[in-house]
Amino acid sequence: RDPQVWSALGRLRYDAGDLAAAEKAFARAAALGDDGKLWFNLGVVRLRLDDEQGARDAFERAARHPDVRAQAREQLEHLR
């Protein structure tokens, strides 16, 4: 129930190269806590999984947060 735990698990899975497990963990973290960095990380993982629409959705959510707004908008531009 703690988004930080799911985020940490997502990072561990990402670093281990298990992108599918990282995507699930980051998605769970973002569902539990609406945080720009979580949404941005989820977008990055989804891009690596060739899920462009899922990445776009995550970057759009990330762009709502000032701390990652510029990065998220940049990624959205690359997807257009």
PDB file of N, CA, C and O in Angstrom:
ATOM      1  N   ARG A   1       0.805  -1.209   0.000  1.00  0.00           N
ATOM      2  CA  ARG A   1       0.000   0.000   0.000  1.00  0.00           C
ATOM      3  C   ARG A   1       0.841   1.262   0.000  1.00  0.00           C
ATOM      4  O   ARG A   1       0.310   2.347  -0.001  1.00  0.00           O
ATOM      5  N   ASP A   2       2.137   1.086  -0.009  1.00  0.00           N
ATOM      6  CA  ASP A   2       3.046   2.230   0.029  1.00  0.00           C
ATOM      7  C   ASP A   2       3.666   2.424  -1.353  1.00  0.00           C
ATOM      8  O   ASP A   2       4.403   1.558  -1.840  1.00  0.00           O
ATOM      9  N   PRO A   3       3.403   3.557  -2.011  1.00  0.00           N
ATOM     10  CA  PRO A   3       3.958   3.751  -3.353  1.00  0.00           C
ATOM     11  C   PRO A   3       5.483   3.748  -3.387  1.00  0.00           C
ATOM     12  O   PRO A   3       6.075   3.345  -4.396  1.00  0.00           O
ATOM     13  N   GLN A   4       6.127   4.143  -2.309  1.00  0.00           N
ATOM     14  CA  GLN A   4       7.591   4.147  -2.280  1.00  0.00           C
ATOM     15  C   GLN A   4       8.153   2.730  -2.359  1.00  0.00           C
ATOM     16  O   GLN A   4       9.186   2.507  -2.990  1.00  0.00           O
ATOM     17  N   VAL A   5       7.470   1.790  -1.739  1.00  0.00           N
ATOM     18  CA  VAL A   5       7.911   0.389  -1.803  1.00  0.00           C
ATOM     19  C   VAL A   5       7.787  -0.124  -3.232  1.00  0.00           C
ATOM     20  O   VAL A   5       8.717  -0.736  -3.773  1.00  0.00           O
ATOM     21  N   TRP A   6       6.645   0.168  -3.870  1.00  0.00           N
ATOM     22  CA  TRP A   6       6.440  -0.280  -5.246  1.00  0.00           C
ATOM     23  C   TRP A   6       7.415   0.400  -6.197  1.00  0.00           C
ATOM     24  O   TRP A   6       7.903  -0.212  -7.141  1.00  0.00           O
ATOM     25  N   SER A   7       7.713   1.660  -5.925  1.00  0.00           N
ATOM     26  CA  SER A   7       8.687   2.374  -6.750  1.00  0.00           C
ATOM     27  C   SER A   7      10.072   1.748  -6.619  1.00  0.00           C
ATOM     28  O   SER A   7      10.778   1.566  -7.620  1.00  0.00           O
ATOM     29  N   ALA A   8      10.456   1.417  -5.404  1.00  0.00           N
ATOM     30  CA  ALA A   8      11.754   0.765  -5.181  1.00  0.00           C
ATOM     31  C   ALA A   8      11.803  -0.587  -5.892  1.00  0.00           C
ATOM     32  O   ALA A   8      12.821  -0.935  -6.503  1.00  0.00           O
ATOM     33  N   LEU A   9      10.711  -1.331  -5.811  1.00  0.00           N
ATOM     34  CA  LEU A   9      10.658  -2.620  -6.519  1.00  0.00           C
ATOM     35  C   LEU A   9      10.752  -2.410  -8.029  1.00  0.00           C
ATOM     36  O   LEU A   9      11.419  -3.173  -8.724  1.00  0.00           O
ATOM     37  N   GLY A  10      10.100  -1.380  -8.517  1.00  0.00           N
ATOM     38  CA  GLY A  10      10.175  -1.067  -9.939  1.00  0.00           C
ATOM     39  C   GLY A  10      11.601  -0.765 -10.369  1.00  0.00           C
ATOM     40  O   GLY A  10      12.070  -1.234 -11.406  1.00  0.00           O
ATOM     41  N   ARG A  11      12.299   0.021  -9.568  1.00  0.00           N
ATOM     42  CA  ARG A  11      13.689   0.365  -9.877  1.00  0.00           C
ATOM     43  C   ARG A  11      14.571  -0.889  -9.855  1.00  0.00           C
ATOM     44  O   ARG A  11      15.410  -1.078 -10.747  1.00  0.00           O
ATOM     45  N   LEU A  12      14.387  -1.731  -8.863  1.00  0.00           N
ATOM     46  CA  LEU A  12      15.173  -2.974  -8.782  1.00  0.00           C
ATOM     47  C   LEU A  12      14.932  -3.853 -10.005  1.00  0.00           C
ATOM     48  O   LEU A  12      15.873  -4.396 -10.582  1.00  0.00           O
ATOM     49  N   ARG A  13      13.674  -4.002 -10.386  1.00  0.00           N
ATOM     50  CA  ARG A  13      13.343  -4.834 -11.539  1.00  0.00           C
ATOM     51  C   ARG A  13      13.886  -4.207 -12.824  1.00  0.00           C
ATOM     52  O   ARG A  13      14.364  -4.911 -13.705  1.00  0.00           O
ATOM     53  N   TYR A  14      13.806  -2.885 -12.925  1.00  0.00           N
ATOM     54  CA  TYR A  14      14.334  -2.188 -14.100  1.00  0.00           C
ATOM     55  C   TYR A  14      15.841  -2.413 -14.206  1.00  0.00           C
ATOM     56  O   TYR A  14      16.351  -2.750 -15.274  1.00  0.00           O
ATOM     57  N   ASP A  15      16.542  -2.231 -13.104  1.00  0.00           N
ATOM     58  CA  ASP A  15      17.994  -2.417 -13.095  1.00  0.00           C
ATOM     59  C   ASP A  15      18.390  -3.857 -13.413  1.00  0.00           C
ATOM     60  O   ASP A  15      19.455  -4.101 -13.975  1.00  0.00           O
ATOM     61  N   ALA A  16      17.518  -4.811 -13.073  1.00  0.00           N
ATOM     62  CA  ALA A  16      17.776  -6.217 -13.357  1.00  0.00           C
ATOM     63  C   ALA A  16      17.390  -6.597 -14.788  1.00  0.00           C
ATOM     64  O   ALA A  16      17.620  -7.727 -15.219  1.00  0.00           O
ATOM     65  N   GLY A  17      16.780  -5.649 -15.513  1.00  0.00           N
ATOM     66  CA  GLY A  17      16.399  -5.915 -16.889  1.00  0.00           C
ATOM     67  C   GLY A  17      15.043  -6.569 -17.060  1.00  0.00           C
ATOM     68  O   GLY A  17      14.677  -6.963 -18.167  1.00  0.00           O
ATOM     69  N   ASP A  18      14.283  -6.675 -15.983  1.00  0.00           N
ATOM     70  CA  ASP A  18      12.951  -7.278 -16.051  1.00  0.00           C
ATOM     71  C   ASP A  18      11.932  -6.158 -16.258  1.00  0.00           C
ATOM     72  O   ASP A  18      11.293  -5.681 -15.317  1.00  0.00           O
ATOM     73  N   LEU A  19      11.792  -5.742 -17.506  1.00  0.00           N
ATOM     74  CA  LEU A  19      10.956  -4.591 -17.821  1.00  0.00           C
ATOM     75  C   LEU A  19       9.478  -4.831 -17.543  1.00  0.00           C
ATOM     76  O   LEU A  19       8.774  -3.912 -17.104  1.00  0.00           O
ATOM     77  N   ALA A  20       8.998  -6.034 -17.781  1.00  0.00           N
ATOM     78  CA  ALA A  20       7.583  -6.320 -17.533  1.00  0.00           C
ATOM     79  C   ALA A  20       7.261  -6.181 -16.045  1.00  0.00           C
ATOM     80  O   ALA A  20       6.245  -5.579 -15.674  1.00  0.00           O
ATOM     81  N   ALA A  21       8.123  -6.705 -15.184  1.00  0.00           N
ATOM     82  CA  ALA A  21       7.905  -6.587 -13.737  1.00  0.00           C
ATOM     83  C   ALA A  21       8.078  -5.145 -13.281  1.00  0.00           C
ATOM     84  O   ALA A  21       7.352  -4.668 -12.399  1.00  0.00           O
ATOM     85  N   ALA A  22       9.012  -4.421 -13.895  1.00  0.00           N
ATOM     86  CA  ALA A  22       9.209  -3.006 -13.555  1.00  0.00           C
ATOM     87  C   ALA A  22       7.970  -2.208 -13.921  1.00  0.00           C
ATOM     88  O   ALA A  22       7.526  -1.349 -13.146  1.00  0.00           O
ATOM     89  N   GLU A  23       7.392  -2.485 -15.083  1.00  0.00           N
ATOM     90  CA  GLU A  23       6.179  -1.774 -15.509  1.00  0.00           C
ATOM     91  C   GLU A  23       5.048  -2.002 -14.516  1.00  0.00           C
ATOM     92  O   GLU A  23       4.349  -1.058 -14.121  1.00  0.00           O
ATOM     93  N   LYS A  24       4.865  -3.239 -14.078  1.00  0.00           N
ATOM     94  CA  LYS A  24       3.796  -3.539 -13.121  1.00  0.00           C
ATOM     95  C   LYS A  24       4.026  -2.825 -11.798  1.00  0.00           C
ATOM     96  O   LYS A  24       3.092  -2.286 -11.202  1.00  0.00           O
ATOM     97  N   ALA A  25       5.265  -2.818 -11.335  1.00  0.00           N
ATOM     98  CA  ALA A  25       5.569  -2.172 -10.057  1.00  0.00           C
ATOM     99  C   ALA A  25       5.388  -0.655 -10.140  1.00  0.00           C
ATOM    100  O   ALA A  25       4.786  -0.047  -9.244  1.00  0.00           O
ATOM    101  N   PHE A  26       5.880  -0.032 -11.209  1.00  0.00           N
ATOM    102  CA  PHE A  26       5.712   1.413 -11.354  1.00  0.00           C
ATOM    103  C   PHE A  26       4.237   1.783 -11.541  1.00  0.00           C
ATOM    104  O   PHE A  26       3.783   2.813 -11.041  1.00  0.00           O
ATOM    105  N   ALA A  27       3.484   0.959 -12.266  1.00  0.00           N
ATOM    106  CA  ALA A  27       2.055   1.221 -12.439  1.00  0.00           C
ATOM    107  C   ALA A  27       1.337   1.157 -11.095  1.00  0.00           C
ATOM    108  O   ALA A  27       0.476   1.993 -10.801  1.00  0.00           O
ATOM    109  N   ARG A  28       1.691   0.187 -10.274  1.00  0.00           N
ATOM    110  CA  ARG A  28       1.093   0.064  -8.930  1.00  0.00           C
ATOM    111  C   ARG A  28       1.460   1.275  -8.080  1.00  0.00           C
ATOM    112  O   ARG A  28       0.617   1.836  -7.389  1.00  0.00           O
ATOM    113  N   ALA A  29       2.723   1.686  -8.132  1.00  0.00           N
ATOM    114  CA  ALA A  29       3.169   2.846  -7.359  1.00  0.00           C
ATOM    115  C   ALA A  29       2.411   4.096  -7.785  1.00  0.00           C
ATOM    116  O   ALA A  29       1.945   4.871  -6.933  1.00  0.00           O
ATOM    117  N   ALA A  30       2.264   4.297  -9.095  1.00  0.00           N
ATOM    118  CA  ALA A  30       1.571   5.482  -9.599  1.00  0.00           C
ATOM    119  C   ALA A  30       0.091   5.458  -9.234  1.00  0.00           C
ATOM    120  O   ALA A  30      -0.498   6.506  -8.971  1.00  0.00           O
ATOM    121  N   ALA A  31      -0.504   4.272  -9.204  1.00  0.00           N
ATOM    122  CA  ALA A  31      -1.912   4.155  -8.817  1.00  0.00           C
ATOM    123  C   ALA A  31      -2.107   4.495  -7.340  1.00  0.00           C
ATOM    124  O   ALA A  31      -3.155   5.026  -6.954  1.00  0.00           O
ATOM    125  N   LEU A  32      -1.112   4.203  -6.532  1.00  0.00           N
ATOM    126  CA  LEU A  32      -1.205   4.473  -5.095  1.00  0.00           C
ATOM    127  C   LEU A  32      -0.842   5.899  -4.725  1.00  0.00           C
ATOM    128  O   LEU A  32      -1.303   6.412  -3.700  1.00  0.00           O
ATOM    129  N   GLY A  33       0.007   6.513  -5.512  1.00  0.00           N
ATOM    130  CA  GLY A  33       0.446   7.875  -5.210  1.00  0.00           C
ATOM    131  C   GLY A  33       0.683   8.650  -6.474  1.00  0.00           C
ATOM    132  O   GLY A  33       1.574   8.308  -7.258  1.00  0.00           O
ATOM    133  N   ASP A  34      -0.105   9.680  -6.706  1.00  0.00           N
ATOM    134  CA  ASP A  34      -0.006  10.473  -7.926  1.00  0.00           C
ATOM    135  C   ASP A  34       1.233  11.361  -7.844  1.00  0.00           C
ATOM    136  O   ASP A  34       1.183  12.475  -7.335  1.00  0.00           O
ATOM    137  N   ASP A  35       2.344  10.840  -8.358  1.00  0.00           N
ATOM    138  CA  ASP A  35       3.629  11.521  -8.271  1.00  0.00           C
ATOM    139  C   ASP A  35       4.228  11.609  -9.668  1.00  0.00           C
ATOM    140  O   ASP A  35       4.256  10.619 -10.405  1.00  0.00           O
ATOM    141  N   GLY A  36       4.722  12.779 -10.032  1.00  0.00           N
ATOM    142  CA  GLY A  36       5.253  12.988 -11.367  1.00  0.00           C
ATOM    143  C   GLY A  36       6.401  12.066 -11.723  1.00  0.00           C
ATOM    144  O   GLY A  36       6.474  11.548 -12.842  1.00  0.00           O
ATOM    145  N   LYS A  37       7.309  11.851 -10.793  1.00  0.00           N
ATOM    146  CA  LYS A  37       8.459  10.985 -11.074  1.00  0.00           C
ATOM    147  C   LYS A  37       8.022   9.545 -11.313  1.00  0.00           C
ATOM    148  O   LYS A  37       8.589   8.855 -12.164  1.00  0.00           O
ATOM    149  N   LEU A  38       7.019   9.091 -10.573  1.00  0.00           N
ATOM    150  CA  LEU A  38       6.513   7.733 -10.792  1.00  0.00           C
ATOM    151  C   LEU A  38       5.913   7.604 -12.185  1.00  0.00           C
ATOM    152  O   LEU A  38       6.179   6.634 -12.897  1.00  0.00           O
ATOM    153  N   TRP A  39       5.095   8.589 -12.573  1.00  0.00           N
ATOM    154  CA  TRP A  39       4.495   8.551 -13.895  1.00  0.00           C
ATOM    155  C   TRP A  39       5.560   8.626 -14.980  1.00  0.00           C
ATOM    156  O   TRP A  39       5.475   7.928 -15.995  1.00  0.00           O
ATOM    157  N   PHE A  40       6.574   9.457 -14.761  1.00  0.00           N
ATOM    158  CA  PHE A  40       7.644   9.575 -15.758  1.00  0.00           C
ATOM    159  C   PHE A  40       8.394   8.250 -15.898  1.00  0.00           C
ATOM    160  O   PHE A  40       8.633   7.782 -17.019  1.00  0.00           O
ATOM    161  N   ASN A  41       8.757   7.637 -14.779  1.00  0.00           N
ATOM    162  CA  ASN A  41       9.451   6.343 -14.827  1.00  0.00           C
ATOM    163  C   ASN A  41       8.603   5.287 -15.521  1.00  0.00           C
ATOM    164  O   ASN A  41       9.115   4.484 -16.304  1.00  0.00           O
ATOM    165  N   LEU A  42       7.304   5.309 -15.241  1.00  0.00           N
ATOM    166  CA  LEU A  42       6.405   4.366 -15.908  1.00  0.00           C
ATOM    167  C   LEU A  42       6.418   4.601 -17.416  1.00  0.00           C
ATOM    168  O   LEU A  42       6.459   3.652 -18.203  1.00  0.00           O
ATOM    169  N   GLY A  43       6.425   5.843 -17.824  1.00  0.00           N
ATOM    170  CA  GLY A  43       6.494   6.158 -19.251  1.00  0.00           C
ATOM    171  C   GLY A  43       7.766   5.639 -19.896  1.00  0.00           C
ATOM    172  O   GLY A  43       7.734   5.072 -20.994  1.00  0.00           O
ATOM    173  N   VAL A  44       8.885   5.800 -19.211  1.00  0.00           N
ATOM    174  CA  VAL A  44      10.167   5.325 -19.737  1.00  0.00           C
ATOM    175  C   VAL A  44      10.141   3.803 -19.915  1.00  0.00           C
ATOM    176  O   VAL A  44      10.555   3.277 -20.957  1.00  0.00           O
ATOM    177  N   VAL A  45       9.641   3.102 -18.917  1.00  0.00           N
ATOM    178  CA  VAL A  45       9.585   1.640 -18.998  1.00  0.00           C
ATOM    179  C   VAL A  45       8.663   1.209 -20.139  1.00  0.00           C
ATOM    180  O   VAL A  45       9.002   0.313 -20.909  1.00  0.00           O
ATOM    181  N   ARG A  46       7.536   1.875 -20.247  1.00  0.00           N
ATOM    182  CA  ARG A  46       6.605   1.517 -21.324  1.00  0.00           C
ATOM    183  C   ARG A  46       7.209   1.782 -22.696  1.00  0.00           C
ATOM    184  O   ARG A  46       6.959   1.017 -23.634  1.00  0.00           O
ATOM    185  N   LEU A  47       7.998   2.840 -22.835  1.00  0.00           N
ATOM    186  CA  LEU A  47       8.702   3.066 -24.107  1.00  0.00           C
ATOM    187  C   LEU A  47       9.628   1.913 -24.418  1.00  0.00           C
ATOM    188  O   LEU A  47       9.705   1.448 -25.556  1.00  0.00           O
ATOM    189  N   ARG A  48      10.366   1.474 -23.422  1.00  0.00           N
ATOM    190  CA  ARG A  48      11.299   0.355 -23.630  1.00  0.00           C
ATOM    191  C   ARG A  48      10.566  -0.929 -23.982  1.00  0.00           C
ATOM    192  O   ARG A  48      11.130  -1.821 -24.611  1.00  0.00           O
ATOM    193  N   LEU A  49       9.292  -1.029 -23.552  1.00  0.00           N
ATOM    194  CA  LEU A  49       8.470  -2.200 -23.879  1.00  0.00           C
ATOM    195  C   LEU A  49       7.720  -2.012 -25.205  1.00  0.00           C
ATOM    196  O   LEU A  49       6.886  -2.833 -25.564  1.00  0.00           O
ATOM    197  N   ASP A  50       8.011  -0.923 -25.923  1.00  0.00           N
ATOM    198  CA  ASP A  50       7.354  -0.598 -27.192  1.00  0.00           C
ATOM    199  C   ASP A  50       5.849  -0.373 -27.047  1.00  0.00           C
ATOM    200  O   ASP A  50       5.083  -0.660 -27.970  1.00  0.00           O
ATOM    201  N   ASP A  51       5.441   0.139 -25.892  1.00  0.00           N
ATOM    202  CA  ASP A  51       4.044   0.488 -25.644  1.00  0.00           C
ATOM    203  C   ASP A  51       3.929   2.015 -25.739  1.00  0.00           C
ATOM    204  O   ASP A  51       3.911   2.717 -24.737  1.00  0.00           O
ATOM    205  N   GLU A  52       3.865   2.513 -26.981  1.00  0.00           N
ATOM    206  CA  GLU A  52       3.866   3.961 -27.185  1.00  0.00           C
ATOM    207  C   GLU A  52       2.640   4.646 -26.590  1.00  0.00           C
ATOM    208  O   GLU A  52       2.751   5.712 -26.000  1.00  0.00           O
ATOM    209  N   GLN A  53       1.466   4.034 -26.750  1.00  0.00           N
ATOM    210  CA  GLN A  53       0.261   4.660 -26.195  1.00  0.00           C
ATOM    211  C   GLN A  53       0.321   4.673 -24.665  1.00  0.00           C
ATOM    212  O   GLN A  53      -0.025   5.674 -24.034  1.00  0.00           O
ATOM    213  N   GLY A  54       0.768   3.589 -24.070  1.00  0.00           N
ATOM    214  CA  GLY A  54       0.912   3.545 -22.618  1.00  0.00           C
ATOM    215  C   GLY A  54       1.932   4.557 -22.126  1.00  0.00           C
ATOM    216  O   GLY A  54       1.724   5.215 -21.097  1.00  0.00           O
ATOM    217  N   ALA A  55       3.020   4.705 -22.867  1.00  0.00           N
ATOM    218  CA  ALA A  55       4.042   5.690 -22.519  1.00  0.00           C
ATOM    219  C   ALA A  55       3.471   7.098 -22.631  1.00  0.00           C
ATOM    220  O   ALA A  55       3.672   7.937 -21.749  1.00  0.00           O
ATOM    221  N   ARG A  56       2.747   7.349 -23.697  1.00  0.00           N
ATOM    222  CA  ARG A  56       2.132   8.669 -23.904  1.00  0.00           C
ATOM    223  C   ARG A  56       1.192   8.998 -22.736  1.00  0.00           C
ATOM    224  O   ARG A  56       1.225  10.107 -22.194  1.00  0.00           O
ATOM    225  N   ASP A  57       0.371   8.037 -22.354  1.00  0.00           N
ATOM    226  CA  ASP A  57      -0.546   8.252 -21.230  1.00  0.00           C
ATOM    227  C   ASP A  57       0.217   8.587 -19.949  1.00  0.00           C
ATOM    228  O   ASP A  57      -0.160   9.503 -19.213  1.00  0.00           O
ATOM    229  N   ALA A  58       1.280   7.854 -19.685  1.00  0.00           N
ATOM    230  CA  ALA A  58       2.070   8.085 -18.471  1.00  0.00           C
ATOM    231  C   ALA A  58       2.766   9.444 -18.517  1.00  0.00           C
ATOM    232  O   ALA A  58       2.785  10.173 -17.517  1.00  0.00           O
ATOM    233  N   PHE A  59       3.323   9.809 -19.677  1.00  0.00           N
ATOM    234  CA  PHE A  59       3.987  11.110 -19.789  1.00  0.00           C
ATOM    235  C   PHE A  59       2.985  12.258 -19.667  1.00  0.00           C
ATOM    236  O   PHE A  59       3.307  13.308 -19.118  1.00  0.00           O
ATOM    237  N   GLU A  60       1.769  12.060 -20.160  1.00  0.00           N
ATOM    238  CA  GLU A  60       0.742  13.089 -19.996  1.00  0.00           C
ATOM    239  C   GLU A  60       0.407  13.288 -18.525  1.00  0.00           C
ATOM    240  O   GLU A  60       0.232  14.419 -18.068  1.00  0.00           O
ATOM    241  N   ARG A  61       0.336  12.195 -17.778  1.00  0.00           N
ATOM    242  CA  ARG A  61       0.089  12.305 -16.326  1.00  0.00           C
ATOM    243  C   ARG A  61       1.282  12.961 -15.644  1.00  0.00           C
ATOM    244  O   ARG A  61       1.119  13.789 -14.751  1.00  0.00           O
ATOM    245  N   ALA A  62       2.480  12.600 -16.065  1.00  0.00           N
ATOM    246  CA  ALA A  62       3.685  13.190 -15.471  1.00  0.00           C
ATOM    247  C   ALA A  62       3.738  14.689 -15.726  1.00  0.00           C
ATOM    248  O   ALA A  62       4.159  15.460 -14.853  1.00  0.00           O
ATOM    249  N   ALA A  63       3.289  15.117 -16.899  1.00  0.00           N
ATOM    250  CA  ALA A  63       3.347  16.530 -17.275  1.00  0.00           C
ATOM    251  C   ALA A  63       2.460  17.414 -16.404  1.00  0.00           C
ATOM    252  O   ALA A  63       2.608  18.629 -16.404  1.00  0.00           O
ATOM    253  N   ARG A  64       1.585  16.827 -15.629  1.00  0.00           N
ATOM    254  CA  ARG A  64       0.742  17.581 -14.703  1.00  0.00           C
ATOM    255  C   ARG A  64       1.504  18.016 -13.449  1.00  0.00           C
ATOM    256  O   ARG A  64       0.986  18.778 -12.652  1.00  0.00           O
ATOM    257  N   HIS A  65       2.716  17.495 -13.298  1.00  0.00           N
ATOM    258  CA  HIS A  65       3.511  17.747 -12.092  1.00  0.00           C
ATOM    259  C   HIS A  65       4.695  18.639 -12.430  1.00  0.00           C
ATOM    260  O   HIS A  65       5.488  18.309 -13.316  1.00  0.00           O
ATOM    261  N   PRO A  66       4.841  19.751 -11.730  1.00  0.00           N
ATOM    262  CA  PRO A  66       5.892  20.722 -12.068  1.00  0.00           C
ATOM    263  C   PRO A  66       7.312  20.162 -12.018  1.00  0.00           C
ATOM    264  O   PRO A  66       8.162  20.588 -12.791  1.00  0.00           O
ATOM    265  N   ASP A  67       7.562  19.183 -11.150  1.00  0.00           N
ATOM    266  CA  ASP A  67       8.930  18.682 -10.988  1.00  0.00           C
ATOM    267  C   ASP A  67       9.449  17.932 -12.210  1.00  0.00           C
ATOM    268  O   ASP A  67      10.662  17.838 -12.414  1.00  0.00           O
ATOM    269  N   VAL A  68       8.567  17.397 -13.037  1.00  0.00           N
ATOM    270  CA  VAL A  68       9.000  16.656 -14.236  1.00  0.00           C
ATOM    271  C   VAL A  68       8.291  17.142 -15.499  1.00  0.00           C
ATOM    272  O   VAL A  68       8.397  16.504 -16.556  1.00  0.00           O
ATOM    273  N   ARG A  69       7.600  18.255 -15.404  1.00  0.00           N
ATOM    274  CA  ARG A  69       6.799  18.750 -16.532  1.00  0.00           C
ATOM    275  C   ARG A  69       7.632  18.905 -17.805  1.00  0.00           C
ATOM    276  O   ARG A  69       7.244  18.437 -18.878  1.00  0.00           O
ATOM    277  N   ALA A  70       8.769  19.557 -17.712  1.00  0.00           N
ATOM    278  CA  ALA A  70       9.592  19.802 -18.903  1.00  0.00           C
ATOM    279  C   ALA A  70      10.066  18.490 -19.524  1.00  0.00           C
ATOM    280  O   ALA A  70      10.005  18.316 -20.754  1.00  0.00           O
ATOM    281  N   GLN A  71      10.524  17.558 -18.702  1.00  0.00           N
ATOM    282  CA  GLN A  71      10.998  16.270 -19.215  1.00  0.00           C
ATOM    283  C   GLN A  71       9.860  15.497 -19.876  1.00  0.00           C
ATOM    284  O   GLN A  71      10.042  14.894 -20.936  1.00  0.00           O
ATOM    285  N   ALA A  72       8.707  15.504 -19.235  1.00  0.00           N
ATOM    286  CA  ALA A  72       7.562  14.764 -19.775  1.00  0.00           C
ATOM    287  C   ALA A  72       7.116  15.359 -21.111  1.00  0.00           C
ATOM    288  O   ALA A  72       6.838  14.621 -22.057  1.00  0.00           O
ATOM    289  N   ARG A  73       7.066  16.676 -21.184  1.00  0.00           N
ATOM    290  CA  ARG A  73       6.669  17.309 -22.448  1.00  0.00           C
ATOM    291  C   ARG A  73       7.674  17.016 -23.557  1.00  0.00           C
ATOM    292  O   ARG A  73       7.288  16.831 -24.717  1.00  0.00           O
ATOM    293  N   GLU A  74       8.938  16.973 -23.198  1.00  0.00           N
ATOM    294  CA  GLU A  74       9.968  16.636 -24.188  1.00  0.00           C
ATOM    295  C   GLU A  74       9.749  15.226 -24.732  1.00  0.00           C
ATOM    296  O   GLU A  74       9.842  14.992 -25.943  1.00  0.00           O
ATOM    297  N   GLN A  75       9.443  14.285 -23.855  1.00  0.00           N
ATOM    298  CA  GLN A  75       9.184  12.914 -24.292  1.00  0.00           C
ATOM    299  C   GLN A  75       7.929  12.843 -25.165  1.00  0.00           C
ATOM    300  O   GLN A  75       7.886  12.106 -26.150  1.00  0.00           O
ATOM    301  N   LEU A  76       6.908  13.599 -24.785  1.00  0.00           N
ATOM    302  CA  LEU A  76       5.688  13.626 -25.599  1.00  0.00           C
ATOM    303  C   LEU A  76       5.968  14.165 -26.998  1.00  0.00           C
ATOM    304  O   LEU A  76       5.400  13.658 -27.977  1.00  0.00           O
ATOM    305  N   GLU A  77       6.834  15.160 -27.101  1.00  0.00           N
ATOM    306  CA  GLU A  77       7.202  15.696 -28.422  1.00  0.00           C
ATOM    307  C   GLU A  77       7.893  14.631 -29.267  1.00  0.00           C
ATOM    308  O   GLU A  77       7.662  14.544 -30.473  1.00  0.00           O
ATOM    309  N   HIS A  78       8.736  13.825 -28.646  1.00  0.00           N
ATOM    310  CA  HIS A  78       9.438  12.763 -29.381  1.00  0.00           C
ATOM    311  C   HIS A  78       8.462  11.694 -29.876  1.00  0.00           C
ATOM    312  O   HIS A  78       8.720  11.050 -30.894  1.00  0.00           O
ATOM    313  N   LEU A  79       7.354  11.531 -29.151  1.00  0.00           N
ATOM    314  CA  LEU A  79       6.372  10.517 -29.541  1.00  0.00           C
ATOM    315  C   LEU A  79       5.447  11.003 -30.662  1.00  0.00           C
ATOM    316  O   LEU A  79       4.746  10.190 -31.264  1.00  0.00           O
ATOM    317  N   ARG A  80       5.426  12.281 -30.928  1.00  0.00           N
ATOM    318  CA  ARG A  80       4.531  12.815 -31.974  1.00  0.00           C
ATOM    319  C   ARG A  80       5.122  12.643 -33.335  1.00  0.00           C
ATOM    320  O   ARG A  80       6.070  12.387 -33.753  1.00  0.00           O
TER     321      ARG A  80
END
